[in-house]
mmCIF file of C-alpha atoms in Angstrom:
data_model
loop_
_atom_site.group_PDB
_atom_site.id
_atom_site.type_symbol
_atom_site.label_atom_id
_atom_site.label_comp_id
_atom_site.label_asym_id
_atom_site.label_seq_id
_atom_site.Cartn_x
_atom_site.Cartn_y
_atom_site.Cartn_z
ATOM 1 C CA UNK A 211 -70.812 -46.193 -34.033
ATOM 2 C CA UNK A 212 -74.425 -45.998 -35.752
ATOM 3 C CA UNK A 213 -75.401 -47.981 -38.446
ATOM 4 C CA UNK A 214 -74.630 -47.454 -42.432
ATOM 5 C CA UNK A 215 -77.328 -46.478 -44.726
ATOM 6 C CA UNK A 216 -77.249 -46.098 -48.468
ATOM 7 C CA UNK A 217 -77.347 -42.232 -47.807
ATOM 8 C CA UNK A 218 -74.931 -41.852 -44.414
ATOM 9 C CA UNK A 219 -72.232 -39.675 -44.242
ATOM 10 C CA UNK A 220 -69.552 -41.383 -42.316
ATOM 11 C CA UNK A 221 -66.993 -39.782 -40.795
ATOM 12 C CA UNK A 222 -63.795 -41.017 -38.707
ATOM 13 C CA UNK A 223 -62.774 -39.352 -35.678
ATOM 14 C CA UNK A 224 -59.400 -39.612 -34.225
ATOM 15 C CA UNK A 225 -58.194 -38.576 -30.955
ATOM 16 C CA UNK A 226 -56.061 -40.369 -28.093
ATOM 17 C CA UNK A 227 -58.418 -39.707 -25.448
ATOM 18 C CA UNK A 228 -62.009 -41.315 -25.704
ATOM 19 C CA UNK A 229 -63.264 -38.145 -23.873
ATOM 20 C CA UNK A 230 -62.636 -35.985 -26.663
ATOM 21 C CA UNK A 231 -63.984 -38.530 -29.174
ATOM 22 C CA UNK A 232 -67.110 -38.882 -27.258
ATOM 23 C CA UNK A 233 -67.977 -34.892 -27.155
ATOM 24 C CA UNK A 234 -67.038 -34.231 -30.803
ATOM 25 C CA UNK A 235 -69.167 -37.102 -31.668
ATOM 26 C CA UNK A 236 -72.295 -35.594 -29.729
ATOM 27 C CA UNK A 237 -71.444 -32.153 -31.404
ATOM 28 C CA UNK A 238 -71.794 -33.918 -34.917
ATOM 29 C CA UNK A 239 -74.733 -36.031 -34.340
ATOM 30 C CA UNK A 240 -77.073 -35.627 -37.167
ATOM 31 C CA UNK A 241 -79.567 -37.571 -39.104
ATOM 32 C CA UNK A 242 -77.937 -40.338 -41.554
ATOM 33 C CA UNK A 243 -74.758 -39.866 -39.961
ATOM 34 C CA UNK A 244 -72.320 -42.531 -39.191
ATOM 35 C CA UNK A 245 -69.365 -42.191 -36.823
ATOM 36 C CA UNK A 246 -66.231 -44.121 -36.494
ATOM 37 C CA UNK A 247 -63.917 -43.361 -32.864
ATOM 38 C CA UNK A 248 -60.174 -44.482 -33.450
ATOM 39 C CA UNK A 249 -57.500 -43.735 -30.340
ATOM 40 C CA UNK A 250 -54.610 -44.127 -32.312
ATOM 41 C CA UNK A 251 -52.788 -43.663 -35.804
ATOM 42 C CA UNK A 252 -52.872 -47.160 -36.291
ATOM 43 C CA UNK A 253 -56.304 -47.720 -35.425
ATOM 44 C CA UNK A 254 -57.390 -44.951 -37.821
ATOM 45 C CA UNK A 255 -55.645 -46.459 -41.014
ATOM 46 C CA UNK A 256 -57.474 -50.014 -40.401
ATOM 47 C CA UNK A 257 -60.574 -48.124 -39.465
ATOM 48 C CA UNK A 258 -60.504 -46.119 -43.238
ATOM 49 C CA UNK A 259 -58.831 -49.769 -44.937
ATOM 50 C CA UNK A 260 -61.845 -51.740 -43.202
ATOM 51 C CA UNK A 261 -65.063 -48.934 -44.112
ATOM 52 C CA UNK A 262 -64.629 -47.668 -47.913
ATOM 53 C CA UNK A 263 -67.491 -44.738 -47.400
ATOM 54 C CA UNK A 264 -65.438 -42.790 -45.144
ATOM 55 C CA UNK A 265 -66.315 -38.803 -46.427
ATOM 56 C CA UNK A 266 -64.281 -37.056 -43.489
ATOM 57 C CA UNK A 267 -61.600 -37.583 -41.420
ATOM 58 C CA UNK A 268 -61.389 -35.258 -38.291
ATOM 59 C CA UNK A 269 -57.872 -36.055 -37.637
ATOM 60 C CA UNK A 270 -55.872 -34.851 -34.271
ATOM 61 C CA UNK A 271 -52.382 -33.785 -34.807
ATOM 62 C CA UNK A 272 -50.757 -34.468 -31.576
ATOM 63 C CA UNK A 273 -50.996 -38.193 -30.867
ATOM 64 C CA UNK A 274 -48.588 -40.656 -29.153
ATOM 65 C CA UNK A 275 -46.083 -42.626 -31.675
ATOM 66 C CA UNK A 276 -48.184 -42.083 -34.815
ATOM 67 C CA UNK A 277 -49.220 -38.324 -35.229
ATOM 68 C CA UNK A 278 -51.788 -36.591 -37.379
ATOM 69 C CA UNK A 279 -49.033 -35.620 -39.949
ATOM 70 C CA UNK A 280 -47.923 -39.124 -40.529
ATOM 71 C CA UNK A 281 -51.628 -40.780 -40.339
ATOM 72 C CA UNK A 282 -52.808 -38.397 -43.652
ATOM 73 C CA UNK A 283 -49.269 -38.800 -45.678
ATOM 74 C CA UNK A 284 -50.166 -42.635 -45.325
ATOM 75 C CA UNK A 285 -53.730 -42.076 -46.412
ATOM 76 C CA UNK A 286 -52.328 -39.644 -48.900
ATOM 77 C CA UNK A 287 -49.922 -42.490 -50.902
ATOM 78 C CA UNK A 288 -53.152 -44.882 -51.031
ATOM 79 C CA UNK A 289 -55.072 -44.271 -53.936
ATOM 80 C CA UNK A 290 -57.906 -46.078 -52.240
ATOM 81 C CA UNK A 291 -57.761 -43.361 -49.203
ATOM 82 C CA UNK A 292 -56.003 -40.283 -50.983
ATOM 83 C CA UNK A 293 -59.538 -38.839 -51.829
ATOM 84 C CA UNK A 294 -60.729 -38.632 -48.427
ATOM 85 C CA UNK A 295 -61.044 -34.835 -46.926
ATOM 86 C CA UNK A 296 -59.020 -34.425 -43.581
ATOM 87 C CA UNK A 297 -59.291 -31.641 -41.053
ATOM 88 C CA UNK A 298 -56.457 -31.442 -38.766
ATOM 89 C CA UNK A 299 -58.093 -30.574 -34.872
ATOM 90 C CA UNK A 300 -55.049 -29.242 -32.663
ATOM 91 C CA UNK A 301 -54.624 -27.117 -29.644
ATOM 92 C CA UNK A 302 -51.175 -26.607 -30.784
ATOM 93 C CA UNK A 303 -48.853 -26.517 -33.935
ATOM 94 C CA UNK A 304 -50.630 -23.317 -35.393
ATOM 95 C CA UNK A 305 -47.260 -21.915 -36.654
ATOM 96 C CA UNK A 306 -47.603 -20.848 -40.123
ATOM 97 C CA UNK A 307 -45.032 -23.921 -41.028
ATOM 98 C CA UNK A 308 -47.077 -25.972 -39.182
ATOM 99 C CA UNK A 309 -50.183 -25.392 -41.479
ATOM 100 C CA UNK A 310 -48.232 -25.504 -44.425
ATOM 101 C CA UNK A 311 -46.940 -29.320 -43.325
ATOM 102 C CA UNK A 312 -50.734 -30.146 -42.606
ATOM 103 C CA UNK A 313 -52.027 -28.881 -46.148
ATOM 104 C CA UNK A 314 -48.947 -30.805 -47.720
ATOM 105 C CA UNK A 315 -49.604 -34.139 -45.792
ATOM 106 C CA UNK A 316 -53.310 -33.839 -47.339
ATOM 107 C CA UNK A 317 -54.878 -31.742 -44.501
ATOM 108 C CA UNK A 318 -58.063 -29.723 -46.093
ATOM 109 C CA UNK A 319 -58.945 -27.589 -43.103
ATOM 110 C CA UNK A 320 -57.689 -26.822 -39.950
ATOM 111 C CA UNK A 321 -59.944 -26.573 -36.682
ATOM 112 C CA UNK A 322 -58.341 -25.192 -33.317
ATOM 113 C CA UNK A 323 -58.594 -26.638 -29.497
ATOM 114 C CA UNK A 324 -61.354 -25.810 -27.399
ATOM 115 C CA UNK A 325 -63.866 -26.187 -30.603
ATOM 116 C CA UNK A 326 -66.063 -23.958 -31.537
ATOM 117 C CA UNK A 327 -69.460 -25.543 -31.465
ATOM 118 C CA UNK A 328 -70.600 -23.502 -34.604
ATOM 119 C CA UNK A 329 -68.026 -23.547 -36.788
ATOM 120 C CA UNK A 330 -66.687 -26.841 -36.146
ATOM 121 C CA UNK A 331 -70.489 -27.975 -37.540
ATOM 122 C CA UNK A 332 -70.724 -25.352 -39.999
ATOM 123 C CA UNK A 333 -67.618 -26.875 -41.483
ATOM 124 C CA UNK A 334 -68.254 -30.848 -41.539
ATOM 125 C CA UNK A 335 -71.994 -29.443 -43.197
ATOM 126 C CA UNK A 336 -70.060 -28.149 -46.189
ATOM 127 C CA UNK A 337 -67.868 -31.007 -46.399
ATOM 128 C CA UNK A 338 -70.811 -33.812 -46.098
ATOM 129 C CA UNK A 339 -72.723 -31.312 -49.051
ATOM 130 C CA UNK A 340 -69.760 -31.320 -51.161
ATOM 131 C CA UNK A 341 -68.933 -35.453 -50.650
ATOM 132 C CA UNK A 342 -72.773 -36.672 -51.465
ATOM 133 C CA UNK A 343 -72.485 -33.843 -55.089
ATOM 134 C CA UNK A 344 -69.144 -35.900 -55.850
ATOM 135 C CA UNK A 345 -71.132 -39.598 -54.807
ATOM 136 C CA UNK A 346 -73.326 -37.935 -57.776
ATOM 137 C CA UNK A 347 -70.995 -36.893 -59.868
ATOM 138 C CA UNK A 348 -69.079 -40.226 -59.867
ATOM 139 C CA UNK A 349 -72.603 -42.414 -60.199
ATOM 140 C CA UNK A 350 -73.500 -39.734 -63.061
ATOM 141 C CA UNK A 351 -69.858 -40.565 -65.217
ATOM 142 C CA UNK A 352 -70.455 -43.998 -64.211
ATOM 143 C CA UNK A 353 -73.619 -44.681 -65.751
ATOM 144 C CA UNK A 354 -72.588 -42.274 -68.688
ATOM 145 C CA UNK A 355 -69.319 -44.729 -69.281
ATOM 146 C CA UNK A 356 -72.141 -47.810 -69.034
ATOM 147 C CA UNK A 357 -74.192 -45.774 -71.597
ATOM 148 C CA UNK A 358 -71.253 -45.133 -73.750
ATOM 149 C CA UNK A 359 -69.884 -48.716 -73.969
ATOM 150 C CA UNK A 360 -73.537 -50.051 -74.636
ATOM 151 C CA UNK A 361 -74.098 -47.534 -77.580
ATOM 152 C CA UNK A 362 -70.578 -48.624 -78.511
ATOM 153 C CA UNK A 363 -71.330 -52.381 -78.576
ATOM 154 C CA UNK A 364 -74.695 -51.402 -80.404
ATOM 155 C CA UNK A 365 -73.337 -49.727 -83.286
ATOM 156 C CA UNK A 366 -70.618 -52.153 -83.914
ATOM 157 C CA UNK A 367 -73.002 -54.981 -83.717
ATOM 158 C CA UNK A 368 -75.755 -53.514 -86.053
ATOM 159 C CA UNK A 369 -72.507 -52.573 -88.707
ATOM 160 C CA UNK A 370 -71.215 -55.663 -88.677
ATOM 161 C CA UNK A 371 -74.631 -57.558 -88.731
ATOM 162 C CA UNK A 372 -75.141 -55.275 -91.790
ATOM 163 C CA UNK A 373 -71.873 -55.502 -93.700
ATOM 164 C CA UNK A 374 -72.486 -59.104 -94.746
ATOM 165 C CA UNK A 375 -75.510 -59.350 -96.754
ATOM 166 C CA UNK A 376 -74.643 -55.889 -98.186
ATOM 167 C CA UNK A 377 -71.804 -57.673 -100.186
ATOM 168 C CA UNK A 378 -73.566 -60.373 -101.120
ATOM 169 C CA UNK A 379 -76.196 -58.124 -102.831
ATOM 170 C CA UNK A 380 -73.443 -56.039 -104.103
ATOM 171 C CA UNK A 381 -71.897 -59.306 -105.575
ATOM 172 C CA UNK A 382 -75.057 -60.378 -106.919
ATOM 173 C CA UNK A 383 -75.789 -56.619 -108.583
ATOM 174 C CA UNK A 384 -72.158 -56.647 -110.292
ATOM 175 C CA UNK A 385 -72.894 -60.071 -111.825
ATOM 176 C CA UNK A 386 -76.067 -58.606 -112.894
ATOM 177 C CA UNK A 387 -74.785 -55.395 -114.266
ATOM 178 C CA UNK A 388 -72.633 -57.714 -116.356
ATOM 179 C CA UNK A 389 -75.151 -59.815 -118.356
ATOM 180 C CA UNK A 390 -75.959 -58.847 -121.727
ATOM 181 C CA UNK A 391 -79.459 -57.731 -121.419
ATOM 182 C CA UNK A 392 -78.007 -54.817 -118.966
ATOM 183 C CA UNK A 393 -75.152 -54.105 -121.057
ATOM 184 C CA UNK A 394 -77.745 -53.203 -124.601
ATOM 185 C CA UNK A 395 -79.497 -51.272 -122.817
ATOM 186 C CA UNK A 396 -78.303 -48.216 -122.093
ATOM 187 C CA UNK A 397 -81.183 -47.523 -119.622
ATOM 188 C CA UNK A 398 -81.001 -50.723 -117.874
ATOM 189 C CA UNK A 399 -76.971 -50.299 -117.814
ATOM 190 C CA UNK A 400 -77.481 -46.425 -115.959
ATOM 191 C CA UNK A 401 -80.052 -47.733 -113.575
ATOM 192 C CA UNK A 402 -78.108 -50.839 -112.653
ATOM 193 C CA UNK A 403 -74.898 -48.297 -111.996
ATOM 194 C CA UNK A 404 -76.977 -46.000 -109.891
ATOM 195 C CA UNK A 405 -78.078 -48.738 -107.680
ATOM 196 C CA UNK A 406 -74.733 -50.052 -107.531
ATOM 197 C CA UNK A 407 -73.389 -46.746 -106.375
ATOM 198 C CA UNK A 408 -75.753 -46.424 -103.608
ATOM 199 C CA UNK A 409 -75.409 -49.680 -102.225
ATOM 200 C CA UNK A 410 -71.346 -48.693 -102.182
ATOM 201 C CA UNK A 411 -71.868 -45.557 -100.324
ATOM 202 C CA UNK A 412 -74.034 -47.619 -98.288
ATOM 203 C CA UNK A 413 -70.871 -50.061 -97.764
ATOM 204 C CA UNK A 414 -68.646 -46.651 -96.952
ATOM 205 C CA UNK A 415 -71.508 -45.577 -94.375
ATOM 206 C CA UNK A 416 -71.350 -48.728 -92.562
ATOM 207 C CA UNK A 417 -67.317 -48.819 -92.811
ATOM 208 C CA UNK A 418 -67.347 -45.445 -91.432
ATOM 209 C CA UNK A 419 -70.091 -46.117 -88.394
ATOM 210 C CA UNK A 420 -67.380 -49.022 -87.072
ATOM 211 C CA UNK A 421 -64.467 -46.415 -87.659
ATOM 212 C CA UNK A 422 -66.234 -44.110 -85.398
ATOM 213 C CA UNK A 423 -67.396 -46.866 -82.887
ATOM 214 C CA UNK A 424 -63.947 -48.306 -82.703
ATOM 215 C CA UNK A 425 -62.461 -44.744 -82.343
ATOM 216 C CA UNK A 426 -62.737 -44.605 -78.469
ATOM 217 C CA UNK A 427 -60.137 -48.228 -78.505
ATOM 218 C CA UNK A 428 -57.242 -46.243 -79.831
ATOM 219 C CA UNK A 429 -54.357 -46.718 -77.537
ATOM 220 C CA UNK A 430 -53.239 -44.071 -75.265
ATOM 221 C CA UNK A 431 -49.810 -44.853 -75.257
ATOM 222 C CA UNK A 432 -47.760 -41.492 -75.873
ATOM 223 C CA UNK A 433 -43.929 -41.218 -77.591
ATOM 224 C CA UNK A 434 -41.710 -39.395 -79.329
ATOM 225 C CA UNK A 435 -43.669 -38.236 -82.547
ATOM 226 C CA UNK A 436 -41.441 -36.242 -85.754
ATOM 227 C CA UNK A 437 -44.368 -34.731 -86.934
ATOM 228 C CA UNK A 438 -42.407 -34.104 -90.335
ATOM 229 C CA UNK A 439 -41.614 -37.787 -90.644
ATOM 230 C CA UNK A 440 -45.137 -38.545 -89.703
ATOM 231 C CA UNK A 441 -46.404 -36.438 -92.639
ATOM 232 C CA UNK A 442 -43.820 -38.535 -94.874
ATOM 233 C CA UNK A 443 -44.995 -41.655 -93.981
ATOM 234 C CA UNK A 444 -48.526 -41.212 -94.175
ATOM 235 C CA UNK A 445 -47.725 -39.581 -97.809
ATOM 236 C CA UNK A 446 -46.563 -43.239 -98.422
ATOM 237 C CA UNK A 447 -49.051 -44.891 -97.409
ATOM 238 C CA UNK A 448 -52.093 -42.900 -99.452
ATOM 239 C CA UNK A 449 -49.992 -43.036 -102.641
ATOM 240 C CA UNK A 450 -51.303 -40.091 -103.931
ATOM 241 C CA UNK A 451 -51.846 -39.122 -107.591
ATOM 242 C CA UNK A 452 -48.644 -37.729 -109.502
ATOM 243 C CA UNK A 453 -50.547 -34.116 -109.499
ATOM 244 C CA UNK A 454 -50.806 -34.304 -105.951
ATOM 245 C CA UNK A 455 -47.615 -33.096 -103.796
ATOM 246 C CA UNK A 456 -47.514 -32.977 -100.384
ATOM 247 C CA UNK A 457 -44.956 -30.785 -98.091
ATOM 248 C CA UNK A 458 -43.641 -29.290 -94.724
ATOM 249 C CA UNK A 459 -44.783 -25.830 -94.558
ATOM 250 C CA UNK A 460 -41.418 -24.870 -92.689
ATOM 251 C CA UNK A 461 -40.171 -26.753 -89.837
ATOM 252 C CA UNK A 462 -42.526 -29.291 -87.985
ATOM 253 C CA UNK A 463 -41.662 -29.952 -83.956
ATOM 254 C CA UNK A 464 -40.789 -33.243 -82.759
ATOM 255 C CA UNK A 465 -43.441 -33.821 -79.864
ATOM 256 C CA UNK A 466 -44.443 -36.113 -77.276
ATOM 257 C CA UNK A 467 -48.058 -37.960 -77.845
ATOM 258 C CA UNK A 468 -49.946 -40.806 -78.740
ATOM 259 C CA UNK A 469 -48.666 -41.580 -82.401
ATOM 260 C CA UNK A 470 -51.713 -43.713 -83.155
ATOM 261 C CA UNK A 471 -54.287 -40.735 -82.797
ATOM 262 C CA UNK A 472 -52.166 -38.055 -84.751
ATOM 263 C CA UNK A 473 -52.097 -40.494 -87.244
ATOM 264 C CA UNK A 474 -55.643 -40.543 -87.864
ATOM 265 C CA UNK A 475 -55.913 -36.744 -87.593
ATOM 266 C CA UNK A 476 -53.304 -35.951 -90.246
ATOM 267 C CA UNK A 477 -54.382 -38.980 -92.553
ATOM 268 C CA UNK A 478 -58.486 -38.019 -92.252
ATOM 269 C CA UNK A 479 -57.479 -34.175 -93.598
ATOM 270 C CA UNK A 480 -54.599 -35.372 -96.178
ATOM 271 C CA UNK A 481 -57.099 -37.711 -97.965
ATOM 272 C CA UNK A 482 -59.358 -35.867 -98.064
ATOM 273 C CA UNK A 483 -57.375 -33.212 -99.649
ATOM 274 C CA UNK A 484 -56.102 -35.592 -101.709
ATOM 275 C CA UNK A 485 -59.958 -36.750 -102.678
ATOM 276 C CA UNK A 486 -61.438 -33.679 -103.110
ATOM 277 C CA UNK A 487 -58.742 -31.420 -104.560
ATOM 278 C CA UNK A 488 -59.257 -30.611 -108.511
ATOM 279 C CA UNK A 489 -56.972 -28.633 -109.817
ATOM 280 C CA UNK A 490 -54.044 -29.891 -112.650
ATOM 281 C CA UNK A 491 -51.055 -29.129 -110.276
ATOM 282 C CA UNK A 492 -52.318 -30.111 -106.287
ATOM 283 C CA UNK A 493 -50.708 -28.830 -103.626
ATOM 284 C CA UNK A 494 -51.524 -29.864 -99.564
ATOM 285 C CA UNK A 495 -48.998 -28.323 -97.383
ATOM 286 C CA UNK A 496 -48.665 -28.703 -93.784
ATOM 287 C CA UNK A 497 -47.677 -26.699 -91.059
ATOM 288 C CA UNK A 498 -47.178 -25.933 -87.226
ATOM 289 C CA UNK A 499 -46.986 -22.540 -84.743
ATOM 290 C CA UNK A 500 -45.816 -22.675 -81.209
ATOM 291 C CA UNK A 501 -48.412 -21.697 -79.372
ATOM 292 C CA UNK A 502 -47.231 -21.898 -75.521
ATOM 293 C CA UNK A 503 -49.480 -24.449 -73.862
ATOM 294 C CA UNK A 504 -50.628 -25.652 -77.076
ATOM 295 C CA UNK A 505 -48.992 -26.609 -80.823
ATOM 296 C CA UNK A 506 -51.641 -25.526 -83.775
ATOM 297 C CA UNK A 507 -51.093 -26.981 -86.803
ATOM 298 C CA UNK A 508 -52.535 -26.882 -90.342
ATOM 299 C CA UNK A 509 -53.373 -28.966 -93.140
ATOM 300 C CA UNK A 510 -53.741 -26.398 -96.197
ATOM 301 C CA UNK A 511 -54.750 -27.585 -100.063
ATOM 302 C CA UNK A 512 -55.571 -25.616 -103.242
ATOM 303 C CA UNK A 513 -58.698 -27.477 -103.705
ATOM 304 C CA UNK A 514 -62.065 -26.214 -104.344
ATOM 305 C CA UNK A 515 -62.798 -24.671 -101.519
ATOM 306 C CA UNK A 516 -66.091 -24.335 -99.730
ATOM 307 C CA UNK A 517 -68.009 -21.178 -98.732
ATOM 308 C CA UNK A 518 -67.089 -19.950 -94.969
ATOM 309 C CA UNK A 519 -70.412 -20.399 -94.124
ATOM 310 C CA UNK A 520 -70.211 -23.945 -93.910
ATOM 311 C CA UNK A 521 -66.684 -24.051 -92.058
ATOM 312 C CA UNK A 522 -68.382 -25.620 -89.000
ATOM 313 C CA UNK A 523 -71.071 -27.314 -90.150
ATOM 314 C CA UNK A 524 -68.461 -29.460 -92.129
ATOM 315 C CA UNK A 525 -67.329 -31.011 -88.262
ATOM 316 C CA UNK A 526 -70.876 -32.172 -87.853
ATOM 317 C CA UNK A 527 -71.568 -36.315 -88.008
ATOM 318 C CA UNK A 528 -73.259 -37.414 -91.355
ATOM 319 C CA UNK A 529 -72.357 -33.759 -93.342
ATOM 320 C CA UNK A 530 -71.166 -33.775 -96.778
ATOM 321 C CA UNK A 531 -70.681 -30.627 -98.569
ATOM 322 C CA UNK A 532 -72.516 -31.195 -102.092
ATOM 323 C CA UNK A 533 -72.232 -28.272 -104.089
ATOM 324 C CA UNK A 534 -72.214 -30.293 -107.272
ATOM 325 C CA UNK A 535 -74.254 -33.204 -106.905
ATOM 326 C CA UNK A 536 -71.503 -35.566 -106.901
ATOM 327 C CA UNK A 537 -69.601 -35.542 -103.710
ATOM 328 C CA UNK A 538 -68.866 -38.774 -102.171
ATOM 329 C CA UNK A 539 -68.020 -40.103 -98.563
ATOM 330 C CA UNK A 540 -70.036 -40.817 -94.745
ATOM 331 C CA UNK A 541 -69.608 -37.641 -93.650
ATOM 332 C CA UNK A 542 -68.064 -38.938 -90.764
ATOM 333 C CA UNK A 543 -64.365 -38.660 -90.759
ATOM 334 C CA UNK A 544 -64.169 -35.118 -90.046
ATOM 335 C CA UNK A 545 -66.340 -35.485 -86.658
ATOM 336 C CA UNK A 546 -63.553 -38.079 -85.771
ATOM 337 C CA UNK A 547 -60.945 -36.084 -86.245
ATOM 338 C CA UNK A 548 -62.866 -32.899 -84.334
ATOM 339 C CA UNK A 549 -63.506 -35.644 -81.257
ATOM 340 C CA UNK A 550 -60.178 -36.849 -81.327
ATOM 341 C CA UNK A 551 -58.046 -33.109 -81.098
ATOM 342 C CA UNK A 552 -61.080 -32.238 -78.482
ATOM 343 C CA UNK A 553 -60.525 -35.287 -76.798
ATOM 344 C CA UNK A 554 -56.962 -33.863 -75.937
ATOM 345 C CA UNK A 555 -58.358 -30.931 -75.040
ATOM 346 C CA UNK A 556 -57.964 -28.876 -78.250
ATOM 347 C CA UNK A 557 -59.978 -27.650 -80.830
ATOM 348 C CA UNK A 558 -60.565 -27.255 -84.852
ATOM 349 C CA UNK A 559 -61.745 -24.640 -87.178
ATOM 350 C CA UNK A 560 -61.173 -23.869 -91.104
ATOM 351 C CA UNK A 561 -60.803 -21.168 -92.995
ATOM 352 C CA UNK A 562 -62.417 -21.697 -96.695
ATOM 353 C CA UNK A 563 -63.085 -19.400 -100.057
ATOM 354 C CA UNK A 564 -64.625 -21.262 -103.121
ATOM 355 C CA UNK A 565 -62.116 -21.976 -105.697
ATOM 356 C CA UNK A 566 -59.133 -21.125 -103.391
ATOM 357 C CA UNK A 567 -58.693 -23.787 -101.309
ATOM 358 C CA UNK A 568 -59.124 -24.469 -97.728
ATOM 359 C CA UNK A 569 -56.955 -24.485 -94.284
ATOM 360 C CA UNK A 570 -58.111 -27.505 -91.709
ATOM 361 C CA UNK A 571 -56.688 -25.615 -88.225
ATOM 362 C CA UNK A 572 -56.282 -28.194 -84.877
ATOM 363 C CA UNK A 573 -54.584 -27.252 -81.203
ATOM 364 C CA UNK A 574 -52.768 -30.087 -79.936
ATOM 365 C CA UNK A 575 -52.216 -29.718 -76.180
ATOM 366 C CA UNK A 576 -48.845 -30.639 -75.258
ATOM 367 C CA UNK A 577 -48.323 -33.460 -72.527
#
């Protein structure tokens, strides 16, 4: 056995007779490769529970009381080991139900007694090619994940740090606002209420950056979700205004998936239907199709609208539709909810006319 390395490819042979061991091993010899010999079934599973960087097993079937089936269904029910690719070497056992019972123990490849010199390395290069691009891949969605949790940590921090003296200034500026110098003057009284109003929306920003750092926490845990009383209970809990009613569009499914997260999705586009809607009589109804693989389901309102044009740019972190001057809100809740359907593997869209309304569309992947 030569030596590890940061960048050796280490592979395990397995054979009962050291001969045969010995003359693959000289036929894989390479630069930064590392070889392992075991003689026995045994041998090979301490060998793979005793090196962690095995990348290839060149496993022989026929073997005395352990053989190459049984060695890879052992590797196979370890999740430490069940990653590691296996090509079954045999003289024998080439019987198309043979195969089949090598691919279903874990088997990748299958090489046939007396080797042939050029294929047998032509296929251990694409296997050592394809297990140092998944080292990368791993070490890349590691160090993303590291990224992620730091940015995470960041932007809570910074809120939070924030939030504090924010509402002691906004304390202080109320009590001000109050006083009777500010209150005779009716310039004083509209500047003091504009900075007041900013320093709220500042307030809702910073609320809204923790919403979407804390977003990643929500528990995973999936049950049995009535999407109709879902609607009904989130209904309760916005109590919206007496204009405002909110109903099935036809029949909702019962599904399986985390509550927690649908929660947010249908409570992010009811209030904001409820928010922005401005007609005498509102109506937000909400509905489901079928789909196969997927459910889509709607959250439709008669509010004002918005022009198609901005149907995706609404999705987008920090937008806010303004038409008039006056809307409120981070601009953030939206991009939750588009991360959130995304994140189980769906996606959104709207459909949007000025003055008639608008339809929030999400596919929910069923589990």
């Amino acid at each position: 056995m030569t030596s590890d390395s940061p960048n050796s490819f280490s592979l395990l042979l397995v054979d009962d007779k050291m001969e045969n061991l010995i003359s693959l091993q000289r036929m894989l010899e390479g630069d930064n490769r590392c070889f392992h010999l075991a003689t026995s079934g045994n041998e090979a599973l301490k060998t793979v529970l005793r090196n962690n960087d095995i990348g290839l097993i060149l496993l022989d079937v026929q073997m005395p009381e352990m053989d190459g089936f049984e060695v890879a269904r052992l590797l196979q029910l370890n999740p430490k080991t069940r990653d590691i690719s296996i090509i079954f070497v045999t003289a024998i056992n080439k019987e198309e139900q043979n195969v089949i019972r090598g691919f279903t123990a874990g088997a990748v490849d299958y090489l046939s007694k007396p080797l042939d010199v050029n294929v047998t390395r032509a296929k251990v290069n694409v296997f050592e090619k394809l297990y140092f691009s998944r080292q990368e891949l791993k070490n890349a969605l590691a160090e993303k994940d590291k990224i992620n949790k730091q940015l995470e940590r960041f932007t809570y921090m910074v809120a939070h740090d924030l939030k504090s003296p924010l509402a002691g200034a906004i304390s202080l500026l109320s009590m001000i606002s109050e006083e009777d110098c500010v209150q005779q003057s009716p310039e004083m009284k509209e500047q003091m209420g504009t900075v007041l109003s900013a320093t709220n929306h500042l307030t809702e920003m910073i609320s809204a950056i923790l919403d979407y750092a804390r977003q990643n926490d929500t528990a995973e845990t999936t049950e049995t979700v009535d999407i109709n009383l879902l609607i009904t209970d989130i209904s309760k809990l916005l109590f919206p205004p007496p204009n405002i009613c909110i109903v099935a569009d036809g029949t909702l499914p019962v599904i399986t998936a985390p509550r927690l997260k649908l929660q947010r999705i249908f409570q992010n586009l009811i209030s904001n239907a409820i928010k922005y809607n401005d007609k005498a009589n509102g109506l937000i109804a909400v509905g489901a199709t079928d789909k196969g693989d997927f459910y889509e389901f709607y959250v439709k309102d008669n509010g004002p609208g918005m022009q198609q044009r901005d149907t995706e740019r609404v999705f987008r972190l920090f937008e806010r539709l303004d038409y008039n001057g006056k809307e409120e809100g981070s601009g953030i809740g939206l991009n939750i909810f588009k991360m959130l359907v995304e994140e189980q593997g769906g996606k959104v869209w709207a459909k949007s006319e000025p003055g008639q309304g608008s339809i929030f569309y999400f596919l929910w992947r069923k589990i």
